[in-house]
């Protein structure tokens, strides 16, 4: 398995799962705040974010997988995804990849979407990536190149491969465009470059980033509705700040990126980095607020790793488990929300699943 690259100058030692241990089961009325290294806390639930919340600290742990629980990937021979007799092909979604290209290729092969040579072999299948292609893992640019290539191959076969914009696409765009330019974070001075490094930015990605990668990222949609599923990256209601229709939100996000204003781009990144809005009391109502506005009957998101949604990063007895933390998507918020970030950066699993989910 590919090991993670260096995690940036801010990491003084290699973190392990013991640094992020929380009870295997958490039931509480207030926000869940797992303990992290050196006394820091993971992000609180969205309702407890201060108005001036700014992701200038590490948004989620950056873990060197070389010293953590390893989840072996055993790809099975590719079997083309089942094709319907007529109409659109089956619908698949992919959770956060974060630069783990080898794991992504294995997961796509396992689902019969690509062949042993890495070429699209799924015909009219529809494939959606939920964002966060780079940072934390070793080959974010390789992931973007793969998604761009599969988009062309799938379209030629009568299907499609599309992608949503994640907060890490906004972060990488900002770091490239604005670097160390100070931005008004609402809580003091911040820069995209500093936030990118703190949140797993990889020098190799920045060195290989080209204009066509930047143009592709800047044109990604923020949300979409397919077959009754509202697809978004972040488990936040902040999308409501950008329009009352899917088209309006996507147009607003693209317009703000086109204006190339550092403060405006930072505000967009800041809001779409919020998380946990669908968890705990009131979570189902938060999901309904998005569904009522944008359509769909269920929401599918990435962004927040399932181990953190479940409180199962570690075990209660202090012993590390030999089993994968995540086996599949997490359905919650009265069955209205489906979480797809399996936590590939934290000894979890890169999820590629067909909708509707098999029970």
mmCIF file of C-alpha atoms in Angstrom:
data_model
loop_
_atom_site.group_PDB
_atom_site.id
_atom_site.type_symbol
_atom_site.label_atom_id
_atom_site.label_comp_id
_atom_site.label_asym_id
_atom_site.label_seq_id
_atom_site.Cartn_x
_atom_site.Cartn_y
_atom_site.Cartn_z
ATOM 1 C CA UNK A 1 0.000 0.000 0.000
ATOM 2 C CA UNK A 2 1.205 3.471 -0.832
ATOM 3 C CA UNK A 3 2.426 5.320 2.225
ATOM 4 C CA UNK A 4 1.658 8.969 2.960
ATOM 5 C CA UNK A 5 4.153 11.633 2.072
ATOM 6 C CA UNK A 6 5.674 14.031 4.592
ATOM 7 C CA UNK A 7 3.017 16.016 6.365
ATOM 8 C CA UNK A 8 4.480 19.502 6.452
ATOM 9 C CA UNK A 9 6.739 21.445 8.820
ATOM 10 C CA UNK A 10 4.062 21.919 11.458
ATOM 11 C CA UNK A 11 4.131 18.233 12.479
ATOM 12 C CA UNK A 12 6.824 17.679 15.098
ATOM 13 C CA UNK A 13 6.237 13.957 15.514
ATOM 14 C CA UNK A 14 4.359 11.182 13.794
ATOM 15 C CA UNK A 15 0.808 10.885 15.097
ATOM 16 C CA UNK A 16 -0.757 7.520 15.747
ATOM 17 C CA UNK A 17 -4.290 6.399 16.458
ATOM 18 C CA UNK A 18 -3.556 6.710 20.178
ATOM 19 C CA UNK A 19 -3.388 10.479 19.699
ATOM 20 C CA UNK A 20 -6.948 10.499 18.435
ATOM 21 C CA UNK A 21 -8.563 7.970 20.733
ATOM 22 C CA UNK A 22 -12.207 8.455 21.624
ATOM 23 C CA UNK A 23 -14.798 6.035 22.991
ATOM 24 C CA UNK A 24 -16.112 3.517 20.507
ATOM 25 C CA UNK A 25 -19.648 4.760 21.114
ATOM 26 C CA UNK A 26 -20.634 8.293 22.014
ATOM 27 C CA UNK A 27 -24.164 9.424 22.807
ATOM 28 C CA UNK A 28 -24.472 12.984 23.970
ATOM 29 C CA UNK A 29 -26.730 15.923 23.552
ATOM 30 C CA UNK A 30 -23.968 18.426 22.931
ATOM 31 C CA UNK A 31 -21.308 18.624 20.217
ATOM 32 C CA UNK A 32 -18.877 15.757 20.007
ATOM 33 C CA UNK A 33 -15.293 17.015 20.299
ATOM 34 C CA UNK A 34 -12.752 14.187 20.107
ATOM 35 C CA UNK A 35 -9.411 14.670 21.821
ATOM 36 C CA UNK A 36 -6.447 15.234 19.539
ATOM 37 C CA UNK A 37 -2.742 15.689 19.993
ATOM 38 C CA UNK A 38 -1.174 18.266 22.303
ATOM 39 C CA UNK A 39 -4.486 19.235 23.851
ATOM 40 C CA UNK A 40 -6.114 20.343 20.611
ATOM 41 C CA UNK A 41 -9.694 19.443 19.758
ATOM 42 C CA UNK A 42 -11.268 18.352 16.530
ATOM 43 C CA UNK A 43 -13.793 20.780 15.031
ATOM 44 C CA UNK A 44 -17.022 21.181 17.005
ATOM 45 C CA UNK A 45 -20.432 20.570 15.561
ATOM 46 C CA UNK A 46 -21.466 23.313 13.172
ATOM 47 C CA UNK A 47 -24.023 24.831 15.496
ATOM 48 C CA UNK A 48 -21.269 25.604 17.997
ATOM 49 C CA UNK A 49 -18.905 27.263 15.510
ATOM 50 C CA UNK A 50 -18.384 30.909 16.406
ATOM 51 C CA UNK A 51 -19.530 33.374 13.779
ATOM 52 C CA UNK A 52 -15.903 34.205 13.068
ATOM 53 C CA UNK A 53 -14.829 30.562 12.788
ATOM 54 C CA UNK A 54 -11.752 30.260 10.632
ATOM 55 C CA UNK A 55 -9.957 27.018 9.737
ATOM 56 C CA UNK A 56 -6.456 28.271 10.467
ATOM 57 C CA UNK A 57 -5.733 25.332 12.729
ATOM 58 C CA UNK A 58 -5.548 21.772 11.512
ATOM 59 C CA UNK A 59 -9.112 20.998 10.434
ATOM 60 C CA UNK A 60 -8.701 17.252 10.929
ATOM 61 C CA UNK A 61 -5.647 15.203 11.884
ATOM 62 C CA UNK A 62 -2.929 14.614 9.340
ATOM 63 C CA UNK A 63 -1.756 11.079 10.000
ATOM 64 C CA UNK A 64 1.257 9.285 8.557
ATOM 65 C CA UNK A 65 -0.300 5.973 7.631
ATOM 66 C CA UNK A 66 3.087 4.278 7.968
ATOM 67 C CA UNK A 67 2.659 4.219 11.748
ATOM 68 C CA UNK A 68 -1.074 3.567 11.928
ATOM 69 C CA UNK A 69 -3.395 0.662 11.433
ATOM 70 C CA UNK A 70 -3.074 -0.508 7.852
ATOM 71 C CA UNK A 71 -6.143 -1.642 5.928
ATOM 72 C CA UNK A 72 -5.041 -4.054 3.198
ATOM 73 C CA UNK A 73 -6.617 -3.511 -0.199
ATOM 74 C CA UNK A 74 -7.313 -6.743 -2.018
ATOM 75 C CA UNK A 75 -8.676 -5.784 -5.438
ATOM 76 C CA UNK A 76 -10.750 -8.433 -7.136
ATOM 77 C CA UNK A 77 -10.750 -8.958 -10.895
ATOM 78 C CA UNK A 78 -12.791 -6.263 -12.566
ATOM 79 C CA UNK A 79 -16.318 -7.215 -13.550
ATOM 80 C CA UNK A 80 -18.124 -4.557 -15.588
ATOM 81 C CA UNK A 81 -20.922 -2.863 -13.671
ATOM 82 C CA UNK A 82 -24.372 -4.186 -14.532
ATOM 83 C CA UNK A 83 -25.958 -2.205 -17.347
ATOM 84 C CA UNK A 84 -29.717 -1.552 -17.604
ATOM 85 C CA UNK A 85 -31.574 -2.572 -20.723
ATOM 86 C CA UNK A 86 -32.344 1.075 -21.495
ATOM 87 C CA UNK A 87 -31.924 4.510 -19.956
ATOM 88 C CA UNK A 88 -29.074 5.782 -17.774
ATOM 89 C CA UNK A 89 -26.584 3.375 -16.282
ATOM 90 C CA UNK A 90 -26.118 2.622 -12.580
ATOM 91 C CA UNK A 91 -25.083 5.440 -10.251
ATOM 92 C CA UNK A 92 -21.892 5.267 -8.165
ATOM 93 C CA UNK A 93 -20.410 7.769 -5.690
ATOM 94 C CA UNK A 94 -16.856 8.121 -4.385
ATOM 95 C CA UNK A 95 -15.891 9.598 -1.026
ATOM 96 C CA UNK A 96 -12.869 11.756 -0.196
ATOM 97 C CA UNK A 97 -9.677 10.508 -1.891
ATOM 98 C CA UNK A 98 -7.052 12.914 -0.476
ATOM 99 C CA UNK A 99 -4.232 11.831 -2.743
ATOM 100 C CA UNK A 100 -4.482 8.073 -2.186
ATOM 101 C CA UNK A 101 -4.319 7.126 -5.860
ATOM 102 C CA UNK A 102 -3.456 3.446 -5.382
ATOM 103 C CA UNK A 103 -6.367 2.934 -2.992
ATOM 104 C CA UNK A 104 -8.703 4.716 -5.424
ATOM 105 C CA UNK A 105 -7.621 2.541 -8.348
ATOM 106 C CA UNK A 106 -8.138 -0.606 -6.273
ATOM 107 C CA UNK A 107 -11.617 0.507 -5.157
ATOM 108 C CA UNK A 108 -12.673 1.383 -8.717
ATOM 109 C CA UNK A 109 -11.448 -2.004 -9.965
ATOM 110 C CA UNK A 110 -13.283 -3.785 -7.178
ATOM 111 C CA UNK A 111 -16.532 -2.168 -8.328
ATOM 112 C CA UNK A 112 -15.875 -3.048 -11.962
ATOM 113 C CA UNK A 113 -15.545 0.567 -13.087
ATOM 114 C CA UNK A 114 -12.010 0.328 -14.484
ATOM 115 C CA UNK A 115 -10.033 -2.604 -15.860
ATOM 116 C CA UNK A 116 -6.589 -3.879 -14.927
ATOM 117 C CA UNK A 117 -5.030 -1.214 -17.151
ATOM 118 C CA UNK A 118 -6.927 1.538 -15.338
ATOM 119 C CA UNK A 119 -9.253 2.261 -18.269
ATOM 120 C CA UNK A 120 -12.997 2.889 -17.988
ATOM 121 C CA UNK A 121 -14.858 -0.388 -18.550
ATOM 122 C CA UNK A 122 -18.305 0.420 -17.098
ATOM 123 C CA UNK A 123 -20.149 1.549 -20.223
ATOM 124 C CA UNK A 124 -23.079 3.840 -19.429
ATOM 125 C CA UNK A 125 -22.420 3.868 -15.671
ATOM 126 C CA UNK A 126 -22.605 7.278 -13.967
ATOM 127 C CA UNK A 127 -19.841 8.054 -11.455
ATOM 128 C CA UNK A 128 -19.725 11.032 -9.084
ATOM 129 C CA UNK A 129 -16.742 12.067 -6.978
ATOM 130 C CA UNK A 130 -17.716 14.101 -3.902
ATOM 131 C CA UNK A 131 -14.551 16.254 -3.787
ATOM 132 C CA UNK A 132 -11.286 16.511 -1.820
ATOM 133 C CA UNK A 133 -8.856 14.975 -4.315
ATOM 134 C CA UNK A 134 -5.633 16.385 -2.849
ATOM 135 C CA UNK A 135 -3.793 17.048 0.426
ATOM 136 C CA UNK A 136 -2.769 14.624 3.195
ATOM 137 C CA UNK A 137 -2.042 11.770 0.785
ATOM 138 C CA UNK A 138 0.913 11.245 -1.565
ATOM 139 C CA UNK A 139 -0.475 11.878 -5.083
ATOM 140 C CA UNK A 140 -3.297 14.384 -5.304
ATOM 141 C CA UNK A 141 -2.363 15.539 -8.811
ATOM 142 C CA UNK A 142 -2.345 11.912 -9.947
ATOM 143 C CA UNK A 143 -5.891 11.589 -8.603
ATOM 144 C CA UNK A 144 -7.046 14.685 -10.513
ATOM 145 C CA UNK A 145 -5.391 13.413 -13.698
ATOM 146 C CA UNK A 146 -7.183 10.073 -13.313
ATOM 147 C CA UNK A 147 -10.595 11.698 -12.773
ATOM 148 C CA UNK A 148 -10.099 13.975 -15.772
ATOM 149 C CA UNK A 149 -9.115 11.019 -17.968
ATOM 150 C CA UNK A 150 -12.002 8.838 -16.782
ATOM 151 C CA UNK A 151 -14.399 11.704 -17.511
ATOM 152 C CA UNK A 152 -13.412 11.580 -21.180
ATOM 153 C CA UNK A 153 -13.430 7.783 -21.360
ATOM 154 C CA UNK A 154 -16.811 7.435 -19.650
ATOM 155 C CA UNK A 155 -18.398 10.060 -21.913
ATOM 156 C CA UNK A 156 -17.103 8.212 -24.976
ATOM 157 C CA UNK A 157 -18.753 5.017 -23.688
ATOM 158 C CA UNK A 158 -22.126 6.684 -23.088
ATOM 159 C CA UNK A 159 -21.760 7.145 -19.333
ATOM 160 C CA UNK A 160 -20.135 9.886 -17.326
ATOM 161 C CA UNK A 161 -17.632 10.596 -14.578
ATOM 162 C CA UNK A 162 -18.197 13.919 -12.802
ATOM 163 C CA UNK A 163 -16.893 15.637 -9.691
ATOM 164 C CA UNK A 164 -17.974 18.113 -7.039
ATOM 165 C CA UNK A 165 -15.838 20.806 -5.452
ATOM 166 C CA UNK A 166 -14.545 20.044 -1.992
ATOM 167 C CA UNK A 167 -13.085 22.444 0.522
ATOM 168 C CA UNK A 168 -9.594 21.155 -0.269
ATOM 169 C CA UNK A 169 -9.999 22.165 -3.911
ATOM 170 C CA UNK A 170 -10.805 25.669 -2.650
ATOM 171 C CA UNK A 171 -7.792 25.485 -0.333
ATOM 172 C CA UNK A 172 -5.372 24.429 -3.067
ATOM 173 C CA UNK A 173 -6.726 27.044 -5.467
ATOM 174 C CA UNK A 174 -6.287 29.699 -2.795
ATOM 175 C CA UNK A 175 -2.773 28.602 -1.877
ATOM 176 C CA UNK A 176 -1.722 28.724 -5.534
ATOM 177 C CA UNK A 177 -3.431 32.029 -6.338
ATOM 178 C CA UNK A 178 -2.856 34.008 -3.155
ATOM 179 C CA UNK A 179 0.019 32.299 -1.301
ATOM 180 C CA UNK A 180 0.960 34.326 1.790
ATOM 181 C CA UNK A 181 -1.373 37.238 1.007
ATOM 182 C CA UNK A 182 -3.142 38.125 4.291
ATOM 183 C CA UNK A 183 -6.880 37.552 4.309
ATOM 184 C CA UNK A 184 -9.566 38.777 6.672
ATOM 185 C CA UNK A 185 -10.363 35.577 8.527
ATOM 186 C CA UNK A 186 -12.727 37.168 11.027
ATOM 187 C CA UNK A 187 -10.394 36.102 13.825
ATOM 188 C CA UNK A 188 -7.148 37.809 12.923
ATOM 189 C CA UNK A 189 -4.758 37.491 10.016
ATOM 190 C CA UNK A 190 -4.633 34.266 8.041
ATOM 191 C CA UNK A 191 -3.229 33.089 4.708
ATOM 192 C CA UNK A 192 -4.216 30.342 2.308
ATOM 193 C CA UNK A 193 -0.639 29.077 2.234
ATOM 194 C CA UNK A 194 -0.530 28.565 6.007
ATOM 195 C CA UNK A 195 -3.956 26.913 6.097
ATOM 196 C CA UNK A 196 -2.996 24.623 3.204
ATOM 197 C CA UNK A 197 0.155 23.440 4.984
ATOM 198 C CA UNK A 198 -1.661 22.949 8.288
ATOM 199 C CA UNK A 199 -4.311 20.865 6.570
ATOM 200 C CA UNK A 200 -2.024 18.419 4.809
ATOM 201 C CA UNK A 201 -0.795 20.349 1.765
ATOM 202 C CA UNK A 202 1.836 18.380 -0.150
ATOM 203 C CA UNK A 203 4.740 20.153 -1.845
ATOM 204 C CA UNK A 204 4.780 17.543 -4.602
ATOM 205 C CA UNK A 205 1.186 18.445 -5.491
ATOM 206 C CA UNK A 206 1.968 22.151 -5.639
ATOM 207 C CA UNK A 207 5.071 21.513 -7.773
ATOM 208 C CA UNK A 208 3.041 19.485 -10.303
ATOM 209 C CA UNK A 209 -0.024 21.736 -10.340
ATOM 210 C CA UNK A 210 -0.653 23.095 -13.848
ATOM 211 C CA UNK A 211 -3.052 25.589 -15.381
ATOM 212 C CA UNK A 212 -5.424 22.914 -16.674
ATOM 213 C CA UNK A 213 -5.709 21.452 -13.154
ATOM 214 C CA UNK A 214 -6.568 24.893 -11.782
ATOM 215 C CA UNK A 215 -9.145 25.559 -14.494
ATOM 216 C CA UNK A 216 -10.759 22.158 -13.922
ATOM 217 C CA UNK A 217 -11.034 22.686 -10.160
ATOM 218 C CA UNK A 218 -12.418 26.216 -10.507
ATOM 219 C CA UNK A 219 -15.245 24.982 -12.756
ATOM 220 C CA UNK A 220 -16.475 22.167 -10.515
ATOM 221 C CA UNK A 221 -20.053 22.288 -9.296
ATOM 222 C CA UNK A 222 -20.725 22.675 -5.574
ATOM 223 C CA UNK A 223 -23.803 20.438 -5.512
ATOM 224 C CA UNK A 224 -26.031 18.374 -7.802
ATOM 225 C CA UNK A 225 -29.202 16.266 -7.613
ATOM 226 C CA UNK A 226 -29.226 12.837 -9.269
ATOM 227 C CA UNK A 227 -31.912 10.146 -8.984
ATOM 228 C CA UNK A 228 -33.358 11.776 -5.883
ATOM 229 C CA UNK A 229 -29.977 12.084 -4.161
ATOM 230 C CA UNK A 230 -28.663 15.566 -3.345
ATOM 231 C CA UNK A 231 -24.895 15.268 -3.748
ATOM 232 C CA UNK A 232 -22.705 17.705 -1.786
ATOM 233 C CA UNK A 233 -19.204 17.656 -0.395
ATOM 234 C CA UNK A 234 -19.631 19.160 3.063
ATOM 235 C CA UNK A 235 -22.128 18.200 5.750
ATOM 236 C CA UNK A 236 -23.083 21.825 6.292
ATOM 237 C CA UNK A 237 -26.066 24.080 5.648
ATOM 238 C CA UNK A 238 -23.723 26.849 4.416
ATOM 239 C CA UNK A 239 -24.738 26.112 0.817
ATOM 240 C CA UNK A 240 -27.968 27.982 1.617
ATOM 241 C CA UNK A 241 -25.911 31.194 1.814
ATOM 242 C CA UNK A 242 -25.174 30.999 -1.921
ATOM 243 C CA UNK A 243 -28.566 30.579 -3.552
ATOM 244 C CA UNK A 244 -32.014 29.015 -3.421
ATOM 245 C CA UNK A 245 -31.467 26.615 -6.320
ATOM 246 C CA UNK A 246 -28.709 24.256 -7.417
ATOM 247 C CA UNK A 247 -28.004 26.394 -10.465
ATOM 248 C CA UNK A 248 -27.804 29.565 -8.367
ATOM 249 C CA UNK A 249 -25.366 28.047 -5.873
ATOM 250 C CA UNK A 250 -23.079 26.676 -8.580
ATOM 251 C CA UNK A 251 -23.143 29.982 -10.482
ATOM 252 C CA UNK A 252 -22.408 31.981 -7.322
ATOM 253 C CA UNK A 253 -19.443 29.801 -6.351
ATOM 254 C CA UNK A 254 -17.935 30.047 -9.850
ATOM 255 C CA UNK A 255 -18.474 33.808 -9.974
ATOM 256 C CA UNK A 256 -16.713 34.330 -6.650
ATOM 257 C CA UNK A 257 -13.756 32.262 -7.784
ATOM 258 C CA UNK A 258 -13.629 34.129 -11.093
ATOM 259 C CA UNK A 259 -13.429 37.509 -9.331
ATOM 260 C CA UNK A 260 -10.181 36.274 -7.749
ATOM 261 C CA UNK A 261 -10.644 38.266 -4.545
ATOM 262 C CA UNK A 262 -8.637 36.708 -1.701
ATOM 263 C CA UNK A 263 -11.049 37.670 1.083
ATOM 264 C CA UNK A 264 -14.074 36.475 -0.887
ATOM 265 C CA UNK A 265 -12.409 33.153 -1.707
ATOM 266 C CA UNK A 266 -11.386 32.731 1.926
ATOM 267 C CA UNK A 267 -14.961 33.281 3.102
ATOM 268 C CA UNK A 268 -16.154 30.620 0.649
ATOM 269 C CA UNK A 269 -13.497 28.176 1.854
ATOM 270 C CA UNK A 270 -14.256 28.965 5.492
ATOM 271 C CA UNK A 271 -17.968 28.292 5.150
ATOM 272 C CA UNK A 272 -17.601 25.076 3.147
ATOM 273 C CA UNK A 273 -15.120 23.734 5.703
ATOM 274 C CA UNK A 274 -17.811 23.652 8.404
ATOM 275 C CA UNK A 275 -19.057 20.179 9.300
ATOM 276 C CA UNK A 276 -21.280 17.960 11.500
ATOM 277 C CA UNK A 277 -24.480 19.902 10.764
ATOM 278 C CA UNK A 278 -26.452 16.689 10.167
ATOM 279 C CA UNK A 279 -25.299 14.900 13.308
ATOM 280 C CA UNK A 280 -26.888 14.864 16.754
ATOM 281 C CA UNK A 281 -30.146 16.586 17.704
ATOM 282 C CA UNK A 282 -31.577 18.676 14.895
ATOM 283 C CA UNK A 283 -29.474 16.953 12.250
ATOM 284 C CA UNK A 284 -32.434 15.601 10.314
ATOM 285 C CA UNK A 285 -34.013 19.069 10.229
ATOM 286 C CA UNK A 286 -30.777 20.490 8.838
ATOM 287 C CA UNK A 287 -30.829 17.877 6.072
ATOM 288 C CA UNK A 288 -34.476 18.701 5.319
ATOM 289 C CA UNK A 289 -33.626 22.392 4.982
ATOM 290 C CA UNK A 290 -31.289 21.507 2.103
ATOM 291 C CA UNK A 291 -33.617 18.958 0.515
ATOM 292 C CA UNK A 292 -36.574 21.352 0.674
ATOM 293 C CA UNK A 293 -34.517 24.042 -1.060
ATOM 294 C CA UNK A 294 -32.563 22.070 -3.646
ATOM 295 C CA UNK A 295 -34.609 18.909 -4.168
ATOM 296 C CA UNK A 296 -33.958 15.249 -3.572
ATOM 297 C CA UNK A 297 -35.099 12.848 -0.887
ATOM 298 C CA UNK A 298 -31.705 11.995 0.677
ATOM 299 C CA UNK A 299 -28.371 13.776 0.892
ATOM 300 C CA UNK A 300 -24.992 12.164 0.136
ATOM 301 C CA UNK A 301 -21.849 13.874 1.416
ATOM 302 C CA UNK A 302 -18.152 13.449 2.100
ATOM 303 C CA UNK A 303 -15.938 15.801 4.132
ATOM 304 C CA UNK A 304 -16.444 14.478 7.683
ATOM 305 C CA UNK A 305 -14.769 11.076 8.192
ATOM 306 C CA UNK A 306 -17.191 8.386 9.288
ATOM 307 C CA UNK A 307 -14.947 7.427 12.275
ATOM 308 C CA UNK A 308 -15.553 10.925 13.658
ATOM 309 C CA UNK A 309 -19.279 10.840 12.965
ATOM 310 C CA UNK A 310 -19.449 7.551 14.872
ATOM 311 C CA UNK A 311 -16.873 8.325 17.560
ATOM 312 C CA UNK A 312 -15.000 5.144 16.625
ATOM 313 C CA UNK A 313 -11.498 6.331 15.859
ATOM 314 C CA UNK A 314 -10.199 4.082 18.633
ATOM 315 C CA UNK A 315 -11.521 1.689 21.246
ATOM 316 C CA UNK A 316 -12.513 2.294 24.845
ATOM 317 C CA UNK A 317 -9.927 -0.033 26.354
ATOM 318 C CA UNK A 318 -6.992 1.801 24.832
ATOM 319 C CA UNK A 319 -5.992 -1.069 22.587
ATOM 320 C CA UNK A 320 -5.785 -0.545 18.862
ATOM 321 C CA UNK A 321 -8.097 -2.735 16.804
ATOM 322 C CA UNK A 322 -6.832 -4.967 14.023
ATOM 323 C CA UNK A 323 -10.052 -4.498 12.076
ATOM 324 C CA UNK A 324 -10.903 -1.654 9.676
ATOM 325 C CA UNK A 325 -12.780 1.177 11.378
ATOM 326 C CA UNK A 326 -15.088 1.642 8.379
ATOM 327 C CA UNK A 327 -16.707 -1.029 6.240
ATOM 328 C CA UNK A 328 -19.150 1.085 4.256
ATOM 329 C CA UNK A 329 -21.180 4.309 4.081
ATOM 330 C CA UNK A 330 -22.839 5.630 7.231
ATOM 331 C CA UNK A 331 -26.596 6.277 7.057
ATOM 332 C CA UNK A 332 -27.890 8.650 9.755
ATOM 333 C CA UNK A 333 -30.103 11.708 10.435
ATOM 334 C CA UNK A 334 -33.270 9.580 10.403
ATOM 335 C CA UNK A 335 -32.047 7.849 7.258
ATOM 336 C CA UNK A 336 -31.857 11.116 5.297
ATOM 337 C CA UNK A 337 -28.054 11.454 5.172
ATOM 338 C CA UNK A 338 -25.408 9.118 3.723
ATOM 339 C CA UNK A 339 -21.785 9.818 4.703
ATOM 340 C CA UNK A 340 -19.156 8.629 2.216
ATOM 341 C CA UNK A 341 -15.817 9.760 3.700
ATOM 342 C CA UNK A 342 -14.455 6.456 4.985
ATOM 343 C CA UNK A 343 -11.393 8.125 6.524
ATOM 344 C CA UNK A 344 -8.711 6.860 4.137
ATOM 345 C CA UNK A 345 -6.228 9.273 5.767
ATOM 346 C CA UNK A 346 -6.794 7.763 9.212
ATOM 347 C CA UNK A 347 -6.692 3.984 8.749
ATOM 348 C CA UNK A 348 -10.184 3.901 7.350
ATOM 349 C CA UNK A 349 -11.359 2.990 3.869
ATOM 350 C CA UNK A 350 -11.757 4.762 0.540
ATOM 351 C CA UNK A 351 -15.407 4.198 -0.350
ATOM 352 C CA UNK A 352 -16.825 3.654 -3.831
ATOM 353 C CA UNK A 353 -20.461 2.546 -3.684
ATOM 354 C CA UNK A 354 -23.479 2.143 -5.939
ATOM 355 C CA UNK A 355 -26.724 3.943 -5.109
ATOM 356 C CA UNK A 356 -29.149 2.897 -3.827
ATOM 357 C CA UNK A 357 -27.138 1.163 -1.132
ATOM 358 C CA UNK A 358 -27.530 -2.565 -0.647
ATOM 359 C CA UNK A 359 -28.882 -3.461 2.793
#
